[in-house]
Short mmCIF file of C-alpha atoms and ligand atoms in Angstrom, two decimals:
data_model
loop_
_atom_site.label_atom_id
_atom_site.label_comp_id
_atom_site.label_asym_id
_atom_site.label_seq_id
_atom_site.Cartn_x
_atom_site.Cartn_y
_atom_site.Cartn_z
CA MET A 6 27.72 59.11 34.95
CA LEU A 7 24.00 59.89 34.59
CA GLU A 8 24.76 63.58 35.16
CA ILE A 9 27.32 63.57 32.35
CA VAL A 10 24.80 61.96 29.97
CA MET A 11 22.16 64.56 30.93
CA VAL A 12 24.62 67.41 30.35
CA ILE A 13 25.69 66.01 26.96
CA TYR A 14 22.06 65.61 25.84
CA THR A 15 21.23 69.15 26.98
CA LEU A 16 24.23 70.56 25.10
CA TYR A 17 23.24 68.58 22.02
CA THR A 18 19.72 70.06 22.18
CA LEU A 19 21.03 73.59 22.71
CA PHE A 20 23.39 73.19 19.79
CA LYS A 21 20.56 72.02 17.51
CA ILE A 22 18.48 75.01 18.60
CA TYR A 23 21.43 77.32 17.98
CA ILE A 24 21.71 75.98 14.42
CA SER A 25 17.98 76.57 13.92
CA PHE A 26 18.28 80.17 15.12
CA MET A 27 21.25 80.77 12.81
CA GLU A 28 19.22 79.32 9.95
CA LEU A 29 16.24 81.52 10.82
CA GLU A 30 18.44 84.65 10.84
CA PHE A 31 19.96 83.59 7.53
CA LEU A 32 16.57 82.97 5.95
CA LYS A 33 15.21 86.30 7.14
CA LYS A 34 17.98 88.02 5.16
CA ALA A 35 18.01 85.63 2.20
CA LYS A 36 14.28 86.09 1.71
CA GLU A 37 14.97 89.67 0.67
CA PHE A 38 17.76 88.78 -1.80
CA LYS A 39 17.16 88.91 -5.50
CA PRO A 40 15.34 85.58 -6.11
CA VAL A 41 17.56 82.83 -7.55
CA VAL A 42 16.58 79.51 -9.16
CA LEU A 43 12.91 79.86 -8.19
CA PRO A 44 10.29 82.26 -9.52
CA ALA A 45 9.94 85.31 -7.23
CA LYS A 46 6.69 84.22 -5.58
CA THR A 47 7.84 80.63 -4.98
CA TYR A 48 11.18 81.93 -3.66
CA LYS A 49 9.45 83.87 -0.88
CA GLU A 50 7.01 81.04 -0.16
CA ALA A 51 9.85 78.50 0.04
CA ALA A 52 11.68 80.74 2.50
CA SER A 53 8.55 81.07 4.66
CA TYR A 54 8.00 77.31 4.62
CA LYS A 55 11.56 76.68 5.73
CA MET A 56 11.29 79.33 8.46
CA ASP A 57 8.09 77.79 9.79
CA SER A 58 9.71 74.35 9.75
CA GLN A 59 12.70 75.70 11.69
CA LYS A 60 10.41 77.21 14.32
CA MET A 61 8.64 73.90 14.68
CA SER A 62 11.91 72.03 15.02
CA ILE A 63 13.00 74.38 17.83
CA VAL A 64 9.82 73.60 19.76
CA SER A 65 10.13 69.89 19.08
CA SER A 66 13.79 69.82 20.17
CA LEU A 67 12.80 71.36 23.51
CA TYR A 68 9.95 68.91 23.82
CA GLU A 69 12.30 65.99 23.13
CA LEU A 70 14.65 67.27 25.83
CA LEU A 71 11.74 67.27 28.26
CA LEU A 72 10.82 63.71 27.28
CA PHE A 73 14.44 62.65 27.65
CA PHE A 74 14.57 64.02 31.19
CA GLY A 75 11.26 62.33 31.93
CA TRP A 76 12.50 58.93 30.79
CA MET A 77 15.87 59.23 32.49
CA SER A 78 14.64 60.56 35.82
CA PHE A 79 11.65 58.30 36.46
CA GLY A 80 10.12 56.90 33.24
CA LEU A 81 12.41 53.92 32.72
CA GLY A 82 12.32 52.93 36.40
CA TYR A 83 8.55 53.28 36.48
CA LEU A 84 8.06 51.14 33.38
CA GLU A 85 10.28 48.44 34.96
CA THR A 86 7.97 48.24 37.97
CA VAL A 87 4.64 48.19 36.10
CA ILE A 88 5.53 45.73 33.35
CA VAL A 89 5.80 42.39 35.13
CA PHE A 90 6.36 39.11 33.35
CA GLU A 91 7.98 35.91 34.50
CA ASN A 92 9.65 35.45 31.17
CA GLU A 93 12.65 37.74 30.73
CA MET A 94 12.36 37.90 26.93
CA LEU A 95 8.64 38.60 26.99
CA LYS A 96 9.19 41.40 29.48
CA ALA A 97 11.85 42.94 27.22
CA VAL A 98 9.55 42.80 24.18
CA VAL A 99 6.57 44.37 25.98
CA PHE A 100 8.77 46.96 27.69
CA VAL A 101 10.42 48.21 24.48
CA ASN A 102 7.10 48.19 22.59
CA ALA A 103 5.48 50.22 25.38
CA PHE A 104 8.40 52.67 25.36
CA ILE A 105 8.14 53.17 21.60
CA ALA A 106 4.34 53.47 21.66
CA ILE A 107 4.42 56.09 24.43
CA ASN A 108 7.11 58.09 22.59
CA TYR A 109 5.16 57.88 19.36
CA ILE A 110 1.89 59.02 20.94
CA LEU A 111 3.64 61.90 22.71
CA GLY A 112 5.23 62.96 19.41
CA LEU A 113 2.02 62.64 17.41
CA PRO A 114 0.91 66.29 17.81
CA PHE A 115 4.06 67.35 15.93
CA GLU A 116 3.47 64.87 13.15
CA ILE A 117 -0.15 65.93 12.81
CA TYR A 118 0.81 69.61 12.79
CA GLN A 119 3.48 68.97 10.12
CA THR A 120 1.14 66.99 7.84
CA PHE A 121 -2.22 68.65 8.37
CA GLY A 122 -1.03 72.13 9.39
CA LEU A 123 2.21 73.16 7.74
CA ASP A 124 2.17 70.92 4.67
CA LYS A 125 -1.49 71.69 3.95
CA THR A 126 -0.98 75.45 4.32
CA TYR A 127 1.84 75.37 1.78
CA GLY A 128 -0.16 73.14 -0.54
CA PHE A 129 1.96 69.96 -0.40
CA SER A 130 -0.11 67.59 1.62
CA THR A 131 -3.07 65.92 -0.10
CA ILE A 132 -3.50 63.19 2.49
CA ASP A 133 -6.89 62.70 4.13
CA ALA A 134 -7.54 61.48 7.66
CA LYS A 135 -8.46 58.03 6.36
CA THR A 136 -5.16 57.45 4.52
CA PHE A 137 -3.29 58.86 7.53
CA MET A 138 -5.01 56.44 9.91
CA LEU A 139 -4.53 53.52 7.52
CA ASP A 140 -0.80 54.30 7.21
CA LEU A 141 -0.57 54.49 10.97
CA LEU A 142 -2.38 51.19 11.43
CA LYS A 143 -0.29 49.37 8.81
CA SER A 144 3.04 50.62 10.11
CA SER A 145 2.10 49.95 13.75
CA LEU A 146 1.06 46.40 12.93
CA MET A 147 4.23 45.81 10.96
CA PHE A 148 6.34 47.17 13.78
CA LEU A 149 4.48 45.12 16.36
CA VAL A 150 5.20 41.90 14.46
CA PHE A 151 8.69 42.44 13.03
CA GLY A 152 9.90 44.90 15.65
CA SER A 153 8.95 42.48 18.40
CA LEU A 154 10.84 39.66 16.72
CA LEU A 155 13.88 41.88 16.48
CA ILE A 156 13.65 43.03 20.10
CA TRP A 157 13.35 39.42 21.15
CA LEU A 158 16.41 38.47 19.09
CA ILE A 159 18.57 41.29 20.47
CA SER A 160 17.43 40.63 24.04
CA TRP A 161 18.31 36.99 23.65
CA ILE A 162 21.76 37.93 22.31
CA ILE A 163 22.32 40.36 25.20
CA VAL A 164 21.55 37.79 27.92
CA SER A 165 23.10 34.77 26.24
CA LEU A 166 26.32 35.79 24.51
CA SER A 167 29.51 37.34 25.80
CA ASN A 168 30.59 40.39 23.79
CA TRP A 169 26.94 40.59 22.80
CA TRP A 170 27.43 43.89 20.98
CA ILE A 171 29.44 42.22 18.19
CA TRP A 172 26.75 39.57 17.64
CA GLY A 173 24.00 42.15 18.04
CA PHE A 174 25.64 44.22 15.35
CA VAL A 175 25.93 41.22 13.01
CA ALA A 176 22.25 40.37 13.52
CA ILE A 177 20.93 43.91 13.05
CA PHE A 178 23.15 44.57 10.04
CA ALA A 179 21.86 41.37 8.41
CA VAL A 180 18.30 42.54 9.06
CA VAL A 181 19.05 45.97 7.57
CA LEU A 182 20.40 44.31 4.42
CA PHE A 183 17.38 42.05 4.24
CA ILE A 184 14.95 44.97 4.59
CA ASN A 185 16.80 46.87 1.87
CA MET A 186 16.39 43.85 -0.33
CA ILE A 187 12.68 43.32 0.22
CA TYR A 188 11.67 47.00 0.59
CA PRO A 189 10.70 47.78 -3.02
CA THR A 190 8.98 44.50 -3.75
CA LEU A 191 7.34 43.61 -0.43
CA ILE A 192 7.16 46.59 1.91
CA ALA A 193 6.57 49.66 -0.29
CA PRO A 194 3.55 48.03 -2.04
CA ILE A 195 1.77 47.84 1.33
CA PHE A 196 1.59 51.64 1.30
CA ASN A 197 1.35 52.46 -2.42
CA LYS A 198 -0.05 51.03 -5.60
CA PHE A 199 2.70 50.03 -8.00
CA LEU A 200 1.78 50.24 -11.67
CA PRO A 201 4.07 49.37 -14.57
CA LEU A 202 4.90 52.55 -16.47
CA GLU A 203 2.27 52.93 -19.20
CA ASN A 204 3.98 55.36 -21.53
CA GLU A 205 5.70 52.86 -23.87
CA GLU A 206 8.04 55.40 -25.42
CA LEU A 207 9.27 56.62 -22.03
CA LYS A 208 9.55 53.06 -20.80
CA ASN A 209 11.73 52.09 -23.76
CA SER A 210 13.99 55.09 -23.24
CA ILE A 211 14.36 54.22 -19.56
CA GLU A 212 15.16 50.60 -20.31
CA ASN A 213 17.71 51.77 -22.84
CA LEU A 214 19.28 53.94 -20.18
CA LEU A 215 19.44 51.04 -17.74
CA GLN A 216 21.02 48.81 -20.30
CA LYS A 217 23.67 51.40 -21.14
CA ALA A 218 24.51 51.59 -17.45
CA GLY A 219 24.84 47.80 -17.43
CA LEU A 220 21.96 47.33 -15.04
CA LYS A 221 19.42 44.61 -14.82
CA SER A 222 16.30 45.68 -13.00
CA SER A 223 12.97 44.04 -12.48
CA GLY A 224 11.09 46.93 -13.97
CA VAL A 225 10.02 50.53 -14.09
CA PHE A 226 7.01 51.46 -11.95
CA THR A 227 4.96 54.47 -11.01
CA ILE A 228 3.35 54.83 -7.60
CA ASP A 229 0.32 56.81 -6.49
CA ALA A 230 2.36 59.14 -4.28
CA SER A 231 -0.08 61.96 -5.04
CA LYS A 232 -2.58 60.50 -2.58
CA ARG A 233 -0.37 61.80 0.22
CA ASP A 234 1.71 64.66 -1.07
CA LYS A 235 2.26 66.76 -4.18
CA ARG A 236 6.04 66.82 -4.00
CA LEU A 237 7.99 65.07 -6.78
CA ASN A 238 10.45 62.25 -6.33
CA ALA A 239 11.93 59.09 -7.78
CA TYR A 240 14.09 56.38 -6.37
CA PHE A 241 16.03 53.39 -7.41
CA GLY A 242 15.56 50.79 -4.73
CA GLY A 243 16.36 47.27 -3.75
CA LEU A 244 19.37 45.03 -3.83
CA GLY A 245 20.18 42.20 -6.19
CA LYS A 246 17.21 40.91 -8.12
CA SER A 247 14.66 43.17 -6.41
CA LYS A 248 16.10 46.33 -7.99
CA ARG A 249 13.44 48.57 -9.48
CA VAL A 250 13.01 52.08 -10.72
CA VAL A 251 10.16 53.80 -8.91
CA LEU A 252 8.76 57.08 -10.22
CA PHE A 253 6.26 59.14 -8.22
CA ASP A 254 3.20 59.82 -10.36
CA THR A 255 3.74 63.49 -9.49
CA LEU A 256 7.15 63.38 -11.20
CA VAL A 257 5.85 61.78 -14.39
CA GLN A 258 3.14 64.44 -14.63
CA LYS A 259 5.40 67.44 -14.17
CA LEU A 260 8.69 66.63 -15.93
CA GLU A 261 9.39 66.51 -19.65
CA LYS A 262 10.82 63.27 -21.00
CA ASN A 263 14.42 64.49 -21.24
CA GLU A 264 14.27 65.94 -17.72
CA LEU A 265 12.96 62.69 -16.35
CA LEU A 266 15.72 60.74 -18.06
CA ALA A 267 18.31 63.12 -16.63
CA VAL A 268 16.94 62.61 -13.11
CA LEU A 269 17.03 58.85 -13.60
CA GLY A 270 20.51 59.22 -15.03
CA HIS A 271 21.51 60.86 -11.76
CA GLU A 272 20.06 57.93 -9.80
CA LEU A 273 21.82 55.49 -12.11
CA GLY A 274 25.02 57.41 -11.45
CA HIS A 275 24.70 56.39 -7.81
CA PHE A 276 24.43 52.78 -8.91
CA LYS A 277 27.26 53.02 -11.40
CA HIS A 278 29.57 54.52 -8.76
CA LYS A 279 28.50 51.84 -6.25
CA ASP A 280 27.22 54.57 -3.90
CA ILE A 281 24.50 52.28 -2.58
CA LEU A 282 27.09 49.73 -1.58
CA LYS A 283 29.27 52.49 -0.08
CA ASN A 284 26.31 53.80 1.90
CA ILE A 285 25.64 50.33 3.24
CA VAL A 286 29.27 50.01 4.32
CA ILE A 287 29.18 53.46 5.96
CA SER A 288 25.97 52.70 7.82
CA GLY A 289 27.52 49.38 8.86
CA VAL A 290 30.51 51.17 10.35
CA MET A 291 28.21 53.67 12.11
CA LEU A 292 26.13 50.84 13.49
CA LEU A 293 29.23 49.02 14.72
CA VAL A 294 30.44 52.15 16.53
CA MET A 295 27.03 52.47 18.16
CA PHE A 296 26.91 48.85 19.23
CA GLY A 297 30.42 49.19 20.63
CA PHE A 298 29.22 52.21 22.59
CA PHE A 299 26.01 50.68 23.93
CA GLY A 300 27.66 47.32 24.58
CA ASN A 301 30.10 48.94 26.97
CA LEU A 302 27.96 51.37 28.94
CA PRO A 303 29.40 51.81 32.45
CA GLU A 304 27.59 50.19 35.40
CA SER A 305 27.38 53.58 37.10
CA LEU A 306 24.88 54.75 34.47
CA PHE A 307 22.45 52.00 35.44
CA THR A 308 23.01 52.65 39.15
CA GLY A 309 22.24 56.31 38.50
CA LEU A 310 19.03 55.34 36.72
CA HIS A 311 18.09 53.04 39.64
CA VAL A 312 17.58 50.13 37.24
CA GLU A 313 19.20 46.78 36.55
CA LYS A 314 21.30 46.31 33.43
CA THR A 315 18.48 44.48 31.60
CA PRO A 316 18.15 44.02 27.82
CA GLN A 317 15.13 46.35 27.70
CA ILE A 318 17.02 49.18 29.41
CA ILE A 319 20.00 48.77 27.07
CA ILE A 320 17.69 48.82 24.03
CA THR A 321 15.72 51.87 25.20
CA LEU A 322 18.96 53.71 25.97
CA PHE A 323 19.95 52.94 22.39
CA PHE A 324 16.76 54.65 21.17
CA LEU A 325 17.27 57.62 23.49
CA LEU A 326 20.97 58.24 22.89
CA SER A 327 21.77 57.05 19.37
CA PRO A 328 20.42 60.29 17.77
CA VAL A 329 23.18 62.18 19.61
CA LEU A 330 25.86 59.87 18.23
CA SER A 331 24.54 59.98 14.68
CA PHE A 332 24.14 63.77 14.82
CA PHE A 333 27.86 64.18 15.45
CA MET A 334 28.77 61.60 12.79
CA MET A 335 26.66 63.44 10.22
CA PRO A 336 29.23 66.10 9.18
CA LEU A 337 31.64 63.41 7.98
CA ILE A 338 28.95 61.44 6.19
CA GLY A 339 27.61 64.64 4.65
CA VAL A 340 30.99 65.42 3.07
CA LEU A 341 31.11 62.01 1.39
CA SER A 342 27.47 62.16 0.38
CA ARG A 343 27.77 65.62 -1.22
CA TYR A 344 30.79 64.45 -3.18
CA ASN A 345 28.78 61.47 -4.45
CA GLU A 346 25.93 63.76 -5.48
CA TYR A 347 28.22 65.83 -7.70
CA LYS A 348 29.52 62.64 -9.31
CA ALA A 349 25.96 61.40 -9.89
CA ASP A 350 25.07 64.76 -11.44
CA GLU A 351 27.98 64.35 -13.84
CA TYR A 352 26.74 60.93 -14.85
CA GLY A 353 23.16 62.12 -15.17
CA SER A 354 24.15 64.96 -17.44
CA GLU A 355 26.18 62.60 -19.60
CA CYS A 356 23.12 60.33 -19.94
CA GLU A 357 20.95 63.16 -21.14
CA SER A 358 22.43 66.67 -21.11
CA LYS A 359 23.54 69.27 -18.60
CA GLU A 360 20.63 71.46 -19.66
CA ALA A 361 18.05 68.74 -19.10
CA LEU A 362 19.36 67.90 -15.64
CA ALA A 363 19.61 71.56 -14.66
CA SER A 364 16.10 72.26 -15.81
CA ALA A 365 14.82 69.16 -13.99
CA LEU A 366 16.55 70.23 -10.76
CA MET A 367 15.03 73.69 -11.03
CA LYS A 368 11.56 72.29 -11.66
CA LEU A 369 11.93 69.92 -8.72
CA ALA A 370 12.98 72.78 -6.46
CA SER A 371 10.15 74.95 -7.67
CA GLU A 372 7.44 72.28 -7.35
CA ASN A 373 8.77 71.10 -3.97
CA LYS A 374 9.25 74.72 -2.86
CA SER A 375 12.70 73.91 -1.58
CA PHE A 376 14.61 77.05 -0.73
CA PRO A 377 17.91 77.02 -2.61
CA LEU A 378 20.11 78.60 0.09
CA SER A 379 21.04 77.58 3.65
CA HIS A 380 23.25 78.65 6.52
CA LYS A 381 26.66 76.89 6.60
CA LEU A 382 25.94 75.05 9.86
CA THR A 383 22.70 73.63 8.48
CA ILE A 384 24.56 72.31 5.45
CA ILE A 385 27.28 70.73 7.60
CA PHE A 386 24.92 69.00 10.05
CA TYR A 387 21.82 68.26 8.01
CA HIS A 388 22.34 68.26 4.26
CA SER A 389 23.15 65.12 2.33
CA HIS A 390 23.01 67.09 -0.94
CA PRO A 391 25.05 70.10 -2.02
CA GLU A 392 23.33 73.45 -2.24
CA LEU A 393 21.21 73.68 -5.36
CA VAL A 394 22.92 76.91 -6.44
CA GLN A 395 26.27 75.12 -6.48
CA ARG A 396 24.92 72.07 -8.25
CA LEU A 397 23.49 74.29 -10.96
CA GLN A 398 26.73 76.24 -11.27
CA LYS A 399 28.61 72.97 -11.83
CA LEU A 400 26.10 72.17 -14.57
CA GLY A 401 27.01 75.44 -16.23
CA VAL A 402 23.91 77.43 -15.29
CA ASP A 403 24.69 81.00 -14.46
CA VAL A 404 23.26 81.48 -10.98
CA SER A 405 24.54 84.50 -9.18
CA CYS A 406 23.11 85.19 -5.77
CA ASP A 407 23.63 87.87 -3.15
CA ALA A 408 24.82 85.42 -0.49
ZN1 LIG B 4 21.51 61.76 -5.60
#
């Protein structure tokens, strides 16, 4: 069984690398097309950024494969022998934390290269070493406290309940819902300053928009996103009473009022069409499939790994193998998600105008240097949004490209 798992993981890695190579080939050609959507200089820069990112992801995929083999061939067994605790639950908590910490440290060079190499070269990243370290410290501490509680809970469910995977799913899904609920009001403020939107006129227009959509929210805020990165964004987060509109300060600075309202209109479209609820249901189904899978792993896999079927091994296998499962579920989810994006665009353009939304999307792409074209396989396996060129065409902008 172990051999089959190794072969599947290797094929998965090779397939990801194949997609990256296809994308690289595509970008090499597309870079020479007549520039669309973006100004000529940004168009070339965006293509280069994407090509560099692809090259990095090829290296990191190979590195992950190496790590996977390391864990499966001796890492898990080794960790079982060095982490010794009388208490079964305590052992599980320390084991999984150690596994995650080791993986994180081994992956850190890639994160540092992305943030301080690539993103600095292309002028996105504004983060300094101090903010980076503070972020790291805060998220590690949070994980240590809440992650440990969660690991303890799941371990307890695994050893105590029959058909543990159903109860494990129920518990984790409840936690996911809870985190969604408290994210904008309790978690996000740990990392960013939230300020009520100062511009009264803009604030009134936004509140008007919310009211028209029949939405009660606990406010419109801007965050100091510019202390990390120059890219623009906005989100509409939270569930129930914690719902809030969050605008990156970078977005407020760069977009005109009508463009901003169109972008928010798009986000409101997601709310209006209950996309957030649909996404929660979809991720629930995905999670259930995964729990079903990991709750019924064959004994021969554990024999092959030379380990007992302990909670910590089941949980670490979840971390190691769930990316493969979600990768192959992505194409289906992508189809639904792209459909929802078109619908949200329609709503957004009704809130403001097609022109305003189109011009906002183009500004976003230009500021974020996001290359407007991609290879088909990349779209199928990685994109949650339709290609920008197609979105603009639906909004009535005449974009003709060579592709
Ligand atoms: Zn959207």
